[in-house]
Coordinates of N, CA and C in Angstrom, one line a residue:
M1 N 0.9 58.6 -82.2 CA 0.6 59.4 -81.4 C 0.4 59.1 -79.8
P2 N 1.3 59.5 -78.4 CA 1.3 58.7 -77.4 C -0.1 59.0 -76.9
Q3 N -0.9 57.9 -76.2 CA -2.2 57.5 -75.8 C -1.5 58.7 -74.2
P4 N -3.3 59.8 -73.7 CA -3.0 60.3 -72.7 C -2.8 59.3 -71.0
T5 N -2.5 60.5 -70.4 CA -2.5 59.6 -69.4 C -3.1 59.9 -68.3
I6 N -4.3 59.4 -67.3 CA -4.5 59.7 -66.1 C -4.4 58.6 -64.8
A7 N -4.2 59.9 -64.0 CA -3.5 59.4 -62.3 C -4.8 59.1 -61.8
C8 N -4.9 58.1 -61.2 CA -5.7 57.2 -59.9 C -5.2 57.1 -59.0
L9 N -5.8 57.8 -57.4 CA -5.4 58.1 -56.2 C -5.9 57.3 -55.2
D10 N -5.9 56.3 -54.4 CA -6.6 56.3 -53.6 C -6.8 57.3 -52.3
L11 N -7.2 57.7 -51.4 CA -7.9 59.0 -51.1 C -7.0 58.5 -49.5
E12 N -7.4 57.4 -48.8 CA -7.5 57.9 -47.4 C -5.5 56.9 -47.3
G13 N -5.0 57.7 -46.0 CA -3.7 56.9 -46.1 C -3.0 57.3 -47.3
V14 N -3.2 58.4 -48.4 CA -2.5 59.0 -49.4 C -2.7 60.2 -49.8
L15 N -3.5 60.8 -49.0 CA -4.2 62.3 -49.3 C -4.4 62.7 -48.0
V16 N -5.2 61.9 -47.1 CA -6.0 62.1 -46.4 C -5.6 61.6 -44.6
P17 N -5.6 61.7 -43.7 CA -5.6 60.7 -42.8 C -7.2 59.5 -42.7
E18 N -6.7 58.5 -41.7 CA -7.4 57.1 -42.1 C -8.6 57.9 -41.0
I19 N -9.8 57.6 -41.9 CA -10.7 58.1 -41.2 C -11.3 57.8 -39.8
W20 N -11.7 56.1 -40.4 CA -11.8 55.3 -39.3 C -11.1 55.7 -37.9
I21 N -9.5 55.5 -38.0 CA -8.7 55.4 -37.1 C -9.0 56.5 -36.1
N22 N -9.2 57.5 -37.0 CA -9.8 59.2 -36.0 C -10.9 59.0 -35.4
V23 N -11.7 58.1 -35.9 CA -13.1 58.2 -35.4 C -13.1 56.9 -34.0
A24 N -11.7 56.0 -34.3 CA -11.5 55.2 -32.5 C -10.7 56.2 -32.1
E25 N -10.0 56.7 -32.3 CA -9.1 57.8 -31.3 C -10.0 58.6 -30.3
R26 N -11.3 59.3 -31.3 CA -11.8 60.0 -30.5 C -13.1 59.3 -29.4
T27 N -13.1 58.1 -30.2 CA -14.1 57.5 -29.2 C -13.7 56.4 -28.1
G28 N -12.0 56.8 -28.1 CA -12.0 55.9 -27.8 C -12.6 54.4 -28.1
I29 N -12.7 53.8 -29.1 CA -13.3 52.4 -29.6 C -11.8 51.5 -30.4
A30 N -11.0 51.2 -29.7 CA -10.7 50.6 -30.2 C -10.7 49.8 -31.2
A31 N -11.6 49.2 -31.1 CA -12.2 47.9 -32.6 C -12.5 49.0 -34.2
L32 N -12.6 49.8 -33.7 CA -12.4 51.0 -34.9 C -11.5 51.1 -35.8
R33 N -10.6 50.6 -35.3 CA -9.0 51.0 -36.1 C -8.5 50.0 -36.9
R34 N -9.6 49.3 -37.3 CA -9.0 47.7 -38.3 C -9.8 48.7 -39.6
T35 N -8.3 48.5 -40.3 CA -9.1 49.1 -41.6 C -9.0 48.1 -42.8
T36 N -8.8 48.6 -44.2 CA -8.1 47.7 -45.1 C -6.7 47.7 -45.3
R37 N -5.8 48.1 -44.5 CA -4.8 47.5 -44.2 C -4.0 46.6 -43.4
D38 N -5.9 46.1 -42.8 CA -5.0 45.2 -42.1 C -6.1 43.3 -42.3
E39 N -7.7 44.4 -42.8 CA -8.8 43.7 -43.6 C -9.0 43.0 -44.6
P40 N -8.3 42.1 -46.0 CA -8.7 42.3 -47.6 C -10.1 42.6 -47.5
D41 N -11.0 41.4 -46.8 CA -12.5 41.5 -46.7 C -13.0 42.7 -46.5
Y42 N -13.8 43.5 -47.7 CA -14.0 45.0 -46.8 C -15.1 44.9 -46.8
D43 N -16.2 43.9 -47.4 CA -17.5 43.8 -46.9 C -17.3 43.1 -45.3
K44 N -16.4 42.5 -44.6 CA -16.0 41.8 -43.2 C -16.1 43.0 -42.9
L45 N -15.0 43.6 -43.0 CA -15.0 45.0 -42.2 C -15.9 46.4 -42.2
M46 N -17.1 46.3 -43.4 CA -18.2 47.4 -43.0 C -18.8 46.7 -41.9
R47 N -19.3 45.6 -42.5 CA -20.2 45.3 -42.0 C -20.0 44.5 -40.2
G48 N -18.3 44.4 -40.1 CA -18.6 45.1 -38.5 C -18.1 46.2 -37.9
R49 N -17.8 47.1 -38.4 CA -17.9 48.4 -38.2 C -19.5 49.2 -38.0
I50 N -20.2 48.5 -39.0 CA -21.6 49.2 -38.9 C -22.4 48.7 -36.9
A51 N -21.7 47.2 -37.0 CA -22.3 47.0 -35.7 C -21.5 47.0 -34.4
I52 N -20.7 48.0 -34.6 CA -20.0 49.0 -33.5 C -20.8 49.9 -33.8
L53 N -20.3 50.9 -34.5 CA -21.8 51.8 -34.1 C -23.1 51.5 -33.6
D54 N -23.3 50.8 -34.0 CA -24.9 50.0 -33.5 C -24.7 49.9 -31.7
E55 N -23.9 48.9 -31.7 CA -23.7 48.7 -30.7 C -23.1 50.0 -29.2
H56 N -22.6 51.0 -30.3 CA -22.3 51.9 -29.5 C -23.0 53.3 -29.3
K57 N -24.1 52.9 -30.0 CA -25.3 54.3 -30.3 C -24.5 55.4 -30.8
L58 N -23.5 55.2 -31.8 CA -22.5 56.5 -33.1 C -23.6 56.4 -33.7
G59 N -24.1 57.7 -34.6 CA -24.2 57.6 -35.7 C -24.2 58.7 -37.1
L60 N -24.1 58.7 -37.8 CA -23.3 59.6 -39.3 C -22.7 61.5 -38.3
P61 N -23.9 61.6 -37.6 CA -23.4 63.0 -37.2 C -22.4 62.7 -36.3
D62 N -22.4 61.9 -35.8 CA -20.6 61.8 -34.9 C -19.5 61.6 -35.9
I63 N -19.7 60.8 -36.7 CA -18.3 60.4 -37.4 C -18.3 62.0 -38.0
Q64 N -19.3 62.5 -38.2 CA -19.2 63.5 -39.9 C -18.5 64.8 -38.6
A65 N -18.7 64.7 -37.5 CA -18.1 65.4 -36.4 C -16.3 65.6 -36.1
V66 N -16.4 63.7 -36.6 CA -14.5 63.5 -36.4 C -13.9 64.7 -37.5
I67 N -14.8 64.3 -38.9 CA -14.3 64.6 -39.9 C -14.1 66.3 -40.1
A68 N -15.2 66.6 -39.6 CA -14.8 68.0 -40.0 C -14.1 68.9 -39.2
E69 N -13.0 68.2 -38.8 CA -11.9 68.3 -37.9 C -10.9 67.9 -38.5
L70 N -11.1 67.0 -39.2 CA -9.2 66.2 -40.4 C -8.6 67.5 -41.0
R71 N -7.9 67.5 -41.5 CA -6.6 67.6 -42.3 C -6.4 67.1 -43.7
P72 N -5.9 67.4 -44.5 CA -5.0 66.9 -45.3 C -3.7 66.1 -45.0
L73 N -2.8 65.5 -45.3 CA -1.7 65.3 -45.0 C -0.3 66.0 -44.9
D74 N -0.1 67.0 -44.4 CA 0.8 67.6 -44.7 C 2.0 67.4 -46.3
G75 N 1.7 68.6 -47.1 CA 1.8 68.0 -48.4 C 0.9 67.7 -49.4
A76 N -0.1 67.4 -49.1 CA -0.7 66.6 -49.6 C -1.4 67.3 -51.5
R77 N -1.5 68.6 -50.4 CA -2.3 69.4 -51.8 C -1.7 69.7 -52.6
A78 N -0.7 70.4 -51.5 CA 0.6 70.9 -52.7 C 0.5 69.5 -54.1
F79 N 0.9 68.4 -53.2 CA 1.1 67.0 -54.4 C 0.2 67.3 -54.9
L80 N -1.3 67.3 -54.6 CA -2.4 67.0 -55.9 C -2.4 68.2 -56.9
D81 N -2.0 68.9 -56.2 CA -1.8 71.3 -57.0 C -0.8 70.4 -58.3
E82 N 0.3 69.9 -58.1 CA 1.2 69.6 -58.9 C 0.5 68.7 -60.1
L83 N 0.4 67.3 -59.4 CA -0.3 66.3 -60.2 C -0.9 66.6 -61.1
R84 N -2.0 67.3 -60.7 CA -2.8 68.0 -61.8 C -2.9 69.0 -62.5
E85 N -1.7 69.2 -62.6 CA -1.0 70.0 -64.1 C -0.3 69.4 -64.6
R86 N 0.1 68.1 -64.4 CA 0.3 67.0 -65.3 C -0.6 66.1 -66.3
Y87 N -1.4 66.0 -65.1 CA -2.6 64.7 -65.5 C -4.2 65.5 -64.8
Q88 N -5.0 64.6 -65.9 CA -6.2 64.4 -65.2 C -6.1 63.4 -63.8
V89 N -6.8 63.9 -63.4 CA -6.7 62.8 -61.7 C -7.8 62.3 -61.3
V90 N -8.0 61.1 -60.8 CA -9.3 60.3 -60.2 C -8.7 60.1 -58.9
I91 N -9.5 60.6 -57.9 CA -9.8 59.8 -56.9 C -10.7 58.9 -56.7
L92 N -10.3 57.6 -56.1 CA -11.0 56.0 -55.9 C -10.8 56.2 -54.8
S93 N -11.8 55.8 -54.6 CA -12.2 55.5 -52.4 C -13.0 54.6 -52.2
D94 N -12.6 53.9 -51.3 CA -13.5 53.0 -50.7 C -14.1 53.3 -49.8
T95 N -13.9 55.4 -49.7 CA -15.2 55.9 -48.3 C -16.8 56.2 -49.0
F96 N -17.0 56.9 -48.2 CA -18.4 57.3 -48.7 C -18.5 58.9 -49.1
Y97 N -19.6 59.4 -49.9 CA -19.9 60.8 -50.1 C -20.1 61.4 -48.9
E98 N -20.5 60.5 -48.1 CA -21.2 61.8 -46.8 C -20.1 61.3 -45.8
F99 N -19.2 61.0 -46.0 CA -18.1 61.4 -45.4 C -16.8 62.1 -46.2
A100 N -16.7 62.1 -47.5 CA -15.9 63.2 -48.3 C -16.0 64.2 -48.2
A101 N -16.9 65.2 -47.9 CA -17.4 66.4 -48.7 C -16.2 67.4 -48.1
P102 N -16.3 67.8 -47.0 CA -15.0 68.5 -46.1 C -14.1 68.2 -46.8
L103 N -14.0 67.1 -47.0 CA -11.9 66.6 -47.4 C -12.0 67.3 -48.9
M104 N -13.1 67.1 -49.2 CA -12.8 66.9 -50.8 C -12.5 68.8 -51.2
R105 N -13.4 69.4 -50.3 CA -13.4 70.7 -50.6 C -11.6 71.7 -50.3
Q106 N -11.5 71.1 -49.4 CA -9.7 70.9 -48.4 C -8.5 70.8 -49.9
L107 N -9.1 69.8 -50.5 CA -8.0 68.8 -51.6 C -8.3 70.1 -53.0
G108 N -9.4 71.1 -53.2 CA -9.4 71.6 -54.1 C -10.7 70.6 -54.9
H109 N -12.0 70.0 -54.8 CA -12.5 69.3 -55.2 C -12.1 68.6 -56.9
P110 N -11.1 67.6 -56.2 CA -10.7 67.1 -57.7 C -12.0 66.2 -57.7
T111 N -11.9 65.3 -58.7 CA -13.2 64.3 -59.2 C -13.1 62.7 -57.8
L112 N -14.0 62.6 -57.4 CA -14.2 61.2 -56.8 C -14.8 60.3 -57.0
F113 N -14.6 59.2 -57.1 CA -15.3 58.0 -57.6 C -15.3 57.5 -55.7
C114 N -16.7 57.2 -55.5 CA -16.7 56.2 -53.6 C -18.2 55.5 -53.8
H115 N -18.2 55.7 -52.4 CA -19.9 55.0 -52.2 C -20.6 55.6 -51.2
R116 N -21.9 54.9 -50.9 CA -22.4 55.6 -50.6 C -23.1 55.0 -48.7
L117 N -23.7 55.4 -47.9 CA -24.3 54.8 -47.2 C -25.2 54.7 -47.1
G118 N -26.2 53.8 -46.4 CA -27.3 53.3 -45.7 C -28.2 54.1 -44.3
V119 N -28.8 54.9 -44.3 CA -28.0 55.6 -43.0 C -30.0 55.8 -43.3
D120 N -30.6 55.6 -41.2 CA -31.8 55.5 -41.2 C -32.5 57.1 -40.2
A121 N -33.6 57.5 -40.2 CA -34.0 58.7 -39.9 C -33.6 59.5 -39.2
E122 N -32.6 58.4 -37.5 CA -31.9 59.0 -36.8 C -30.4 59.2 -37.5
G123 N -30.2 59.2 -38.2 CA -28.6 59.2 -38.5 C -28.0 57.8 -38.0
R124 N -28.7 56.5 -37.9 CA -28.0 55.4 -37.8 C -27.5 55.0 -38.8
V125 N -26.1 54.3 -39.1 CA -26.1 54.4 -40.0 C -25.9 52.3 -40.3
V126 N -27.1 52.3 -40.9 CA -27.4 50.6 -40.9 C -27.3 49.7 -42.4
D127 N -26.6 50.6 -43.1 CA -25.8 49.9 -44.2 C -25.0 50.8 -45.3
Y128 N -24.7 49.6 -46.5 CA -23.5 50.5 -47.2 C -23.9 50.2 -48.5
H129 N -23.6 50.7 -49.6 CA -23.9 50.8 -51.1 C -22.8 50.9 -51.5
I130 N -22.4 49.9 -52.2 CA -20.8 49.9 -53.2 C -21.6 50.7 -54.6
R131 N -21.1 51.2 -55.5 CA -21.0 52.0 -55.9 C -20.9 51.4 -57.2
L132 N -20.0 50.3 -57.4 CA -19.6 49.3 -58.5 C -18.7 48.1 -57.7
P133 N -18.7 47.3 -57.6 CA -18.1 45.6 -57.2 C -16.4 45.7 -57.5
D134 N -15.7 46.1 -56.7 CA -14.2 46.0 -57.5 C -14.0 48.0 -58.7
Q135 N -14.2 48.2 -57.9 CA -14.8 49.8 -58.5 C -13.5 50.3 -58.8
K136 N -12.6 50.1 -57.8 CA -11.2 51.0 -58.1 C -10.5 49.6 -59.4
R137 N -10.3 48.4 -59.8 CA -9.9 48.1 -60.9 C -10.5 47.9 -62.2
R138 N -12.2 48.0 -61.9 CA -12.6 48.4 -63.0 C -12.8 49.5 -63.7
T139 N -13.1 50.6 -62.9 CA -12.0 51.5 -63.2 C -11.8 52.1 -64.2
V140 N -10.1 51.7 -63.6 CA -8.9 51.3 -64.4 C -8.7 51.1 -65.9
E141 N -9.8 49.6 -65.8 CA -10.1 49.1 -67.1 C -11.1 49.4 -67.7
S142 N -11.5 50.0 -67.6 CA -12.9 51.0 -68.1 C -12.1 52.4 -68.8
L143 N -11.0 53.0 -68.2 CA -10.1 54.3 -68.6 C -8.9 53.8 -69.9
H144 N -8.8 52.3 -70.1 CA -8.3 51.4 -70.8 C -8.9 51.6 -72.3
Q145 N -9.9 51.4 -72.0 CA -11.0 51.4 -72.8 C -11.1 52.6 -73.7
L146 N -10.9 53.8 -72.7 CA -11.2 54.7 -73.7 C -10.2 55.5 -74.1
A147 N -9.2 54.6 -74.0 CA -8.0 54.6 -74.6 C -6.6 56.2 -74.2
F148 N -6.8 55.7 -72.3 CA -5.7 56.4 -71.8 C -5.4 55.5 -70.6
K149 N -3.6 55.3 -71.1 CA -3.1 55.0 -69.7 C -3.3 55.4 -68.6
V150 N -3.0 54.7 -67.9 CA -3.3 54.7 -66.1 C -1.8 54.8 -65.5
I151 N -1.5 55.6 -64.4 CA -0.8 55.6 -63.0 C -1.8 56.0 -62.0
A152 N -1.6 54.7 -61.2 CA -2.3 54.6 -59.8 C -1.4 54.4 -59.0
A153 N -1.5 55.0 -57.8 CA -1.0 54.6 -56.3 C -1.4 54.9 -55.4
G154 N -2.0 53.7 -54.0 CA -2.4 53.3 -53.3 C -1.7 53.1 -52.0
D155 N -2.4 52.6 -51.1 CA -1.8 52.4 -50.1 C -1.7 50.9 -49.0
S156 N -3.2 50.1 -49.7 CA -3.0 49.2 -48.9 C -3.8 48.3 -49.7
Y157 N -4.6 47.0 -49.4 CA -4.9 45.8 -49.8 C -6.0 46.4 -50.5
N158 N -6.7 46.7 -51.0 CA -7.5 47.3 -51.3 C -7.7 48.2 -52.4
D159 N -6.7 48.7 -52.7 CA -5.6 49.1 -53.7 C -5.0 48.3 -54.5
T160 N -4.6 47.0 -54.4 CA -3.9 46.0 -55.2 C -4.5 45.9 -56.6
A161 N -5.9 45.8 -56.6 CA -6.2 45.3 -58.0 C -6.0 46.5 -58.6
M162 N -6.3 47.9 -58.1 CA -6.5 49.1 -58.9 C -4.3 48.9 -59.4
L163 N -3.8 48.7 -58.7 CA -2.7 49.2 -59.3 C -2.2 48.1 -60.1
G164 N -2.3 47.0 -60.4 CA -2.5 45.6 -61.3 C -2.7 45.6 -62.1
A165 N -3.6 46.2 -62.3 CA -4.3 46.8 -63.8 C -4.1 47.5 -64.0
A166 N -3.3 48.7 -63.5 CA -2.5 50.4 -64.5 C -1.2 49.5 -64.6
D167 N -1.0 50.9 -65.9 CA -0.3 50.1 -66.5 C 1.3 50.5 -65.5
F168 N 1.1 51.1 -64.6 CA 1.9 51.6 -63.3 C 1.7 51.4 -62.1
G169 N 1.7 50.8 -61.4 CA 0.9 51.2 -60.0 C 1.8 51.4 -58.9
I170 N 1.7 51.8 -57.6 CA 2.8 52.5 -56.9 C 2.3 52.3 -55.5
L171 N 3.2 51.6 -54.7 CA 2.5 51.6 -52.8 C 3.0 53.4 -52.5
F172 N 2.3 53.7 -52.0 CA 2.5 54.7 -51.2 C 2.5 54.6 -49.3
K173 N 3.6 54.5 -48.8 CA 3.3 54.4 -47.5 C 2.4 53.2 -47.2
P174 N 2.9 52.1 -47.5 CA 2.2 50.9 -46.9 C 2.8 50.1 -45.8
P175 N 1.7 49.5 -45.3 CA 2.3 48.7 -44.2 C 3.1 47.7 -44.4
E176 N 3.8 46.5 -43.5 CA 5.1 45.4 -44.0 C 4.2 44.9 -44.9
N177 N 3.1 44.4 -44.2 CA 2.5 43.2 -44.7 C 2.1 43.1 -45.9
V178 N 1.7 44.7 -46.8 CA 1.2 45.1 -48.0 C 2.9 44.5 -48.9
I179 N 3.6 45.3 -48.2 CA 5.2 45.7 -49.1 C 5.2 43.5 -49.2
R180 N 5.0 42.9 -48.3 CA 5.6 41.5 -48.2 C 4.4 40.8 -49.3
E181 N 3.2 41.2 -49.0 CA 2.4 40.2 -50.2 C 2.3 40.7 -52.2
F182 N 2.7 42.1 -51.9 CA 2.5 42.6 -53.3 C 4.6 43.3 -53.6
P183 N 5.3 42.3 -54.0 CA 7.0 43.3 -53.9 C 6.7 43.4 -55.2
Q184 N 6.0 43.3 -56.3 CA 6.1 43.5 -57.8 C 5.6 45.1 -57.8
F185 N 5.3 45.9 -56.6 CA 5.1 47.3 -56.7 C 6.1 48.3 -56.3
P186 N 6.4 49.1 -56.6 CA 7.6 49.9 -56.1 C 7.0 50.9 -54.8
V187 N 7.9 50.9 -54.1 CA 7.1 51.5 -52.8 C 7.9 52.6 -52.6
T188 N 6.6 54.1 -52.1 CA 7.4 55.1 -51.9 C 7.1 55.9 -50.7
R189 N 7.4 56.7 -50.0 CA 7.5 56.7 -48.3 C 7.4 58.0 -48.4
S190 N 7.3 58.8 -49.6 CA 7.2 60.7 -49.2 C 6.8 60.9 -50.6
Y191 N 5.5 61.9 -50.5 CA 5.4 62.7 -51.6 C 6.2 63.6 -52.9
D192 N 8.0 63.4 -52.7 CA 8.8 63.5 -53.5 C 8.9 62.1 -53.9
E193 N 9.1 61.1 -53.1 CA 9.3 60.1 -54.2 C 8.1 59.5 -55.0
L194 N 7.0 60.1 -54.4 CA 5.6 59.2 -55.1 C 5.7 60.1 -56.4
R195 N 6.4 61.5 -56.5 CA 5.8 62.6 -57.5 C 7.3 61.6 -58.7
R196 N 8.8 61.3 -57.7 CA 9.8 60.5 -58.7 C 9.0 59.3 -59.3
A197 N 8.1 58.9 -58.9 CA 7.8 57.3 -59.1 C 6.7 57.6 -60.5
F198 N 6.1 58.9 -60.4 CA 4.8 58.8 -61.3 C 5.8 59.3 -62.4
E199 N 7.4 59.7 -62.4 CA 8.1 60.5 -63.2 C 8.3 59.5 -64.3
E200 N 8.7 58.0 -63.3 CA 8.5 57.0 -63.8 C 8.5 56.1 -64.9
G201 N 6.5 56.0 -64.2 CA 5.4 55.6 -64.6 C 5.4 56.5 -66.1
E202 N 5.2 57.5 -66.4 CA 5.3 58.3 -67.4 C 6.2 57.7 -68.5
R203 N 7.3 57.5 -68.7 CA 8.4 57.1 -69.3 C 8.1 55.9 -69.4
R204 N 7.9 54.9 -69.0 CA 7.5 53.6 -69.1 C 5.9 53.9 -70.2
C205 N 4.9 54.7 -69.5 CA 3.8 54.4 -70.5 C 4.1 54.6 -72.0
R206 N 5.0 55.7 -71.6 CA 5.3 56.5 -73.2 C 6.5 55.2 -73.9
S207 N 7.3 54.9 -73.5 CA 7.7 54.2 -73.9 C 7.9 52.8 -75.1

């Protein structure tokens, strides 16, 4: 009997806009535009973000005000709804639960594994707490131990370990530097292409 397949997706850049880029645009702080597309060291990236927020006296409520105005990417909800008809879907993200709630509502509350922020009584972001080190890869490996096949899609450096651990990994609208460094993954640039890549992945999982 074929093993059931679970779909694992990144969140930002795949289903919703990049949160930090939107915060940068709203505040005019260009340094906040850096994402995992630019910096593969997540701890270095986050420590830098926290320092910038402190320097500019921006707290969690300021970031949440930006997030409240964000909408999923065009076509994302329809793609996700269709995907959930075929597979169980898990969103594996390096965002934070404190950021994600409004976006999850708009996406129909899919399962989300992400991290937590450390916030003081004044609403300042003072730390961040990883739910599990290398959580994307380790989640895929755990799903394998539970006898699932995994098809995964993401857009950035921090997704590549997940894609490599999956039975079939797919890049979605990645930057050129990621394409160059990880040529083993097929590249998709629209939800139609991503849908077809999932179909190809399913065929390979069953072969």
